[in-house]
Amino acid sequence: MKRLFFLTLTFSILFFIYNNVLASPPDSAYLFSYSTLKNGGRNGLHFAWSLDKKHWFAIGPEHSFLKSDYGAWGSQKRMFDPYLFFGPDGSWHCVWKVNDKDATFAYASSRDLIRWKPQVYPQLDFYGNCLLPVISYNHDNKNYVVSWWSHKGGNEGYYEVSTPDFIHYYSVKELAKEAFLNDRFTVKINNVEERGTIHKVPWSVIEKLINHQKLVSFNQQLYHETTDQDPQRFAGLEKVNANITVNLEDSKSISDKMIGVFFEDINYAADGGLYAELVQNRGFEYSPDDKKGRDPNWNSFYAWHLIGEHAVFSIDTVNPVHPNNPHYAVLRIEKPGALLSNEGFNGIALKAGENYDFSMFARSTTDKKIKVFVRLTDPDGNVVGQTTVNVRSSKWKKISAVIRSEKDLDNGRLELVPQSAGSINLDMVSLFPQNTFKGRKNGLRADLAQLIADINPKFVRFPGGCVAHGDGLDNIYRWKNTIGPLEVRKPQRNIWNYHQSMGLGFYEYFQFCEDIGAEPIPIVAAGVPCQNSSCGGAGQQGGIPLSDMDAYIQDILDLIEWANGDKKTKWGRIRAEAGHPEPFNLKYLGIGNEDLISHVFEERFRLIYNAVKEKYPDIVVIGTVGPFSEGSDYERGWEFAKEIGLPMVDEHYYQPPGWFIHNQDFYDKYDRSGPKVYLGEYAAHLPGRPQNIETALAEALYLTALERNGDVVVMASYAPLLAKESNTQWNPDLIYFNNSEVKPTVGYYIQKLFGQNSGNLYYFSDVNLSDERESVRKRFAVSVVRDGVSNDLIVKMVNLLPAKIEVHLKINGLDEFSSKASCIILAGHPDDTNARPQEKEITVSNNFDHLLPAYSFTVIRIPEIYIKN
Ligand code: AHR
C-alpha cells in the first residue's frame, strides 16, 4: 500500500512537472547524453532532460541523434560511453568508444545536437584501446584535450592527446591516474540506470530536440505507409476524376540523359552473369580470402572435379602463365580413364546447334604429346559435343578449338579427358559461346545484354558501387588490372565476398557502352576504400598514403588517355592494340562512391579533381555526397562540392515507397545554379525486399518528379541492376536471371518505359483532382515531355491509388487534331511481381478522356505534334 502511495506520488510529481513545462517552459534545464547497449550498442546517442537532475525524461527513448559510423557493417558501428562537451567555439563536441580493441576513439561535432558533421577516428600512436574518452579544453594553448583509460592485453594506463581542431593531433601522452577526470554521472531513466554527461542548457535547446524527434517519428510513419493500409486509408474511394491541362507554352529544357544503368559486380552480375564465360574458376585463382576464409571449399579447386582413377589433380604456382595468375592445375595421369570436369556456374547452359570457343593454356611436363578430348556433357556424362586437342609443348601454349553442342542443356559440364599417361599443366580453361551480344569475342551474354540495351540507357555507370572503392585499401578496383590479354589481368576478391576474374574489364565495359549508344561513366575510388571496410581497420580513415597519391592519380589520368587518346599516345596505343583504334569519347568520370566525407577523403578528392581538371578540363567530374538522402555526409558532401566547384554529384538512397511518395518535391527545392545531380543509386524497399507493382509505381512516381526536375537532375540509375538467382547478396534487383533464363522485374519495365519514352523538353501541367486529400494527390503524378528528335509528345501518368482515375486531358497550344497514339499500361495488384506492360492504340485529340486503372503506370505517346505559333 505504502509502495503504491509513493508510486502514485512520484507519478503525480512527474506529471505535474511535465505539464507545467508544456504550459510554461523554464529558461533552462539539464540535458543528459548517453547511449545504451540495446541493439548491440548500435542505437547511438540519446538525450534525456530534467529540471531537477532527479527526474529524467527520455527524448523518444532510443531515438538516435547520432550513430557511430566506425568500422564494418554488421559487427561494428557501435557507440559506447559517449562524452558530450560544449566548446568555447559554441559547438558541441562528442567522443565515444568504438570497441575494446582499436587505438582510436570516434569524434563528431554539431552546433545544435541535431545536425552532425562527418565523424573522425584519429589513428593514435600508442598501444592500447580508448575506453571512457573525455574531452576538456586548455584555454592557455587553445587546444582540446581528449583523455581516456586504456586496458588491453594486460596493460593498463591513462592517456591524453591534444588537438586544435580534432583533425590534427599531437603525440599521445601518458597521464597519471588521478589526472584522468571521468566526470560522467549515473541517472535513472525509465527505471534504468544510464551513465553519461550532464549539461545545463537553455530550454530552447531541449525543445528543439523534442520537436526534432517528433518530426522524425512523424515522417517515419509517413515513409512506412504501404498499400496494405489502402483499404482503410481510401475506404469508399471508387473513382477519382483528374482534370489535367498541359500548357505547351510553359516548358523547360531537361536532360536527355535521364535514364541509364548502374552495373556493379554484385549478385554474380559479372562472372556467371553478364560476362559470357561458362567455365567457373577458369584460372584456378579462387582463394579462401575471397570469402574471408568462411568457406573451406572456396579455393583453387572450386568448381573442378577429378573423376575416375589412376590420376592426381593438384595446384601449383611454379612458373605460371603470368605472375598475375599464379595458380594452375597439374593433372598427372598414370593410366588413361580419368577426367577433369568443370561444373560451370551451377551448370553450363548450352544451346543445340550453337558453337562454343574452347581455349586453354597448357604444357606437357613429361616430354611427350598428350591428346585430350574436350567434351560437353550432361551431368550423367552423356556427351553432347566433343573435340580433340593436343598438349605437346613443354612451354605454356594457348590451345583453341570450337565445339558444337548437339543439345539444349541447362546444367552441362566441360570435361577434359587425357588419352595417355603423363603430366600436364592447365590454366585459363575457357568455354565461350560464339553467340555473345553483338558477337563480341570475350563478350557478354546476349539475352542479358539485350535486356539492358532495351532500356535504352543513355549511360552506364561501372564498375561499382562498393566494388569501385573496395573493402580496404588493397581491394580498391584498379582499372589497369582489368585490361589486356585475359591471362595478364589480375583477378581479385570481390567486396561482396566472391571472386572477380576481371574477364569483364574496362575494355569490355567501354565496348558495351558503345554497342548500346550509352555514355560510359567509370567510377574510380577517391583514394579511400569503403567506409564500411572490414579489412584494414577503421574503414576509409586509412586513405591511400599521400606519398602514393601521385601514382594513383597518374593511373586515373592514364584511364582518360586510354579512353580518349589517339593511337600515338601511350595508353591510346594500348587501347588501339586491344582492338579499338578510335577513342571511346569518354565525357564523364565519377570520383568516389558514397564515401564518408572525412578530411582524409576531402584531401585525396581535391588532389585527384585538380589533376583531372588541369589535364582534361572537358571531363565532367562527378563527386559523391554519401550513402543517404540526408545526414552528415550528404550535407558536408554538398558543401564540399560547392566549395570546389564540382559540376555534378552522385546521390544514393534506398528508401521505402512511402519516402518516394512523400518526397516528390525533393529536387524542386534544389539550387538551380549549383552542381547538377546524378541520382546514381535508388530503389524503393519494402519489408522483405520484393520487387513488385507497389515498389515499381513508387519509383515511377518519383521518376516523374525527376523529369520535372530534369534541369537539375540530369541522370538517374536504379540499383542494383542484375542478380543471379541463388547468388544474391542484395535484394531487390532490376533483373534476375539463371543460367538459361532472364527474369526482368516489374521495376525493369518502369525503367524501360521511361528510357524508351524520354524527352528533352518538359511541359508543366495543372492538375485538379475530384478528391483533394493529400493522400490522394500524392499518389497521382503526370509528366509531359517532348522528344526533340521524333517530335513526339509523351504523357506519363502514375496511379498509385486503389481506384480508377478518369483523366480529362486538355493540351493547350496544340492545333486542333485527332490522331492515333500508342498507349502502354503496366498495372496490377500492389504485390504483383509478374505484371507486364500491355500496348494498344488509342485515339487522342487536344482534349480527350482516358481511364487509368487502379495501381497503374500509363504512357501515351502522341506522334509528331505541331505546336501553335
Ligand atoms: O547497389 C548496391 C550497393 O549499394 C552499392 O555497391 C553501394 O554503392 C550501395 O551501398
JSON list of C-alpha atoms and ligand atoms in Angstrom, two decimals, residues 262 264 266 461 465-467 496 593-594 652 654 681 719-720 730, ligand 1:
[
{"chain": "A", "resi": 262, "resn": "PHE", "atom": "CA", "xyz": [24.43, 1.23, -62.97]},
{"chain": "A", "resi": 264, "resn": "GLU", "atom": "CA", "xyz": [28.11, -3.46, -60.45]},
{"chain": "A", "resi": 266, "resn": "ILE", "atom": "CA", "xyz": [27.21, -7.83, -57.13]},
{"chain": "A", "resi": 461, "resn": "ARG", "atom": "CA", "xyz": [27.96, 3.64, -64.53]},
{"chain": "A", "resi": 465, "resn": "GLY", "atom": "CA", "xyz": [29.31, 0.85, -56.14]},
{"chain": "A", "resi": 466, "resn": "CYS", "atom": "CA", "xyz": [31.24, -0.64, -53.33]},
{"chain": "A", "resi": 467, "resn": "VAL", "atom": "CA", "xyz": [33.22, -2.71, -55.83]},
{"chain": "A", "resi": 496, "resn": "TRP", "atom": "CA", "xyz": [30.55, -8.95, -51.99]},
{"chain": "A", "resi": 593, "resn": "ASN", "atom": "CA", "xyz": [31.28, 6.16, -54.16]},
{"chain": "A", "resi": 594, "resn": "GLU", "atom": "CA", "xyz": [29.02, 7.32, -51.34]},
{"chain": "A", "resi": 652, "resn": "HIS", "atom": "CA", "xyz": [22.31, 7.49, -53.38]},
{"chain": "A", "resi": 654, "resn": "TYR", "atom": "CA", "xyz": [17.33, 3.27, -50.87]},
{"chain": "A", "resi": 681, "resn": "GLU", "atom": "CA", "xyz": [21.58, 4.57, -56.89]},
{"chain": "A", "resi": 719, "resn": "ALA", "atom": "CA", "xyz": [20.37, -0.11, -58.25]},
{"chain": "A", "resi": 720, "resn": "PRO", "atom": "CA", "xyz": [21.39, -2.85, -58.32]},
{"chain": "A", "resi": 730, "resn": "TRP", "atom": "CA", "xyz": [21.21, -7.76, -52.26]},
{"chain": "B", "resi": 1, "resn": "AHR", "atom": "O1", "xyz": [23.85, -1.09, -55.07]},
{"chain": "B", "resi": 1, "resn": "AHR", "atom": "C1", "xyz": [24.41, -1.87, -54.07]},
{"chain": "B", "resi": 1, "resn": "AHR", "atom": "C2", "xyz": [25.35, -1.06, -53.17]},
{"chain": "B", "resi": 1, "resn": "AHR", "atom": "O2", "xyz": [24.64, -0.06, -52.53]},
{"chain": "B", "resi": 1, "resn": "AHR", "atom": "C3", "xyz": [26.44, -0.32, -53.87]},
{"chain": "B", "resi": 1, "resn": "AHR", "atom": "O3", "xyz": [27.55, -1.10, -54.08]},
{"chain": "B", "resi": 1, "resn": "AHR", "atom": "C4", "xyz": [26.78, 0.77, -52.91]},
{"chain": "B", "resi": 1, "resn": "AHR", "atom": "O4", "xyz": [27.26, 1.90, -53.56]},
{"chain": "B", "resi": 1, "resn": "AHR", "atom": "C5", "xyz": [25.50, 0.98, -52.16]},
{"chain": "B", "resi": 1, "resn": "AHR", "atom": "O5", "xyz": [25.70, 0.92, -50.80]}
]
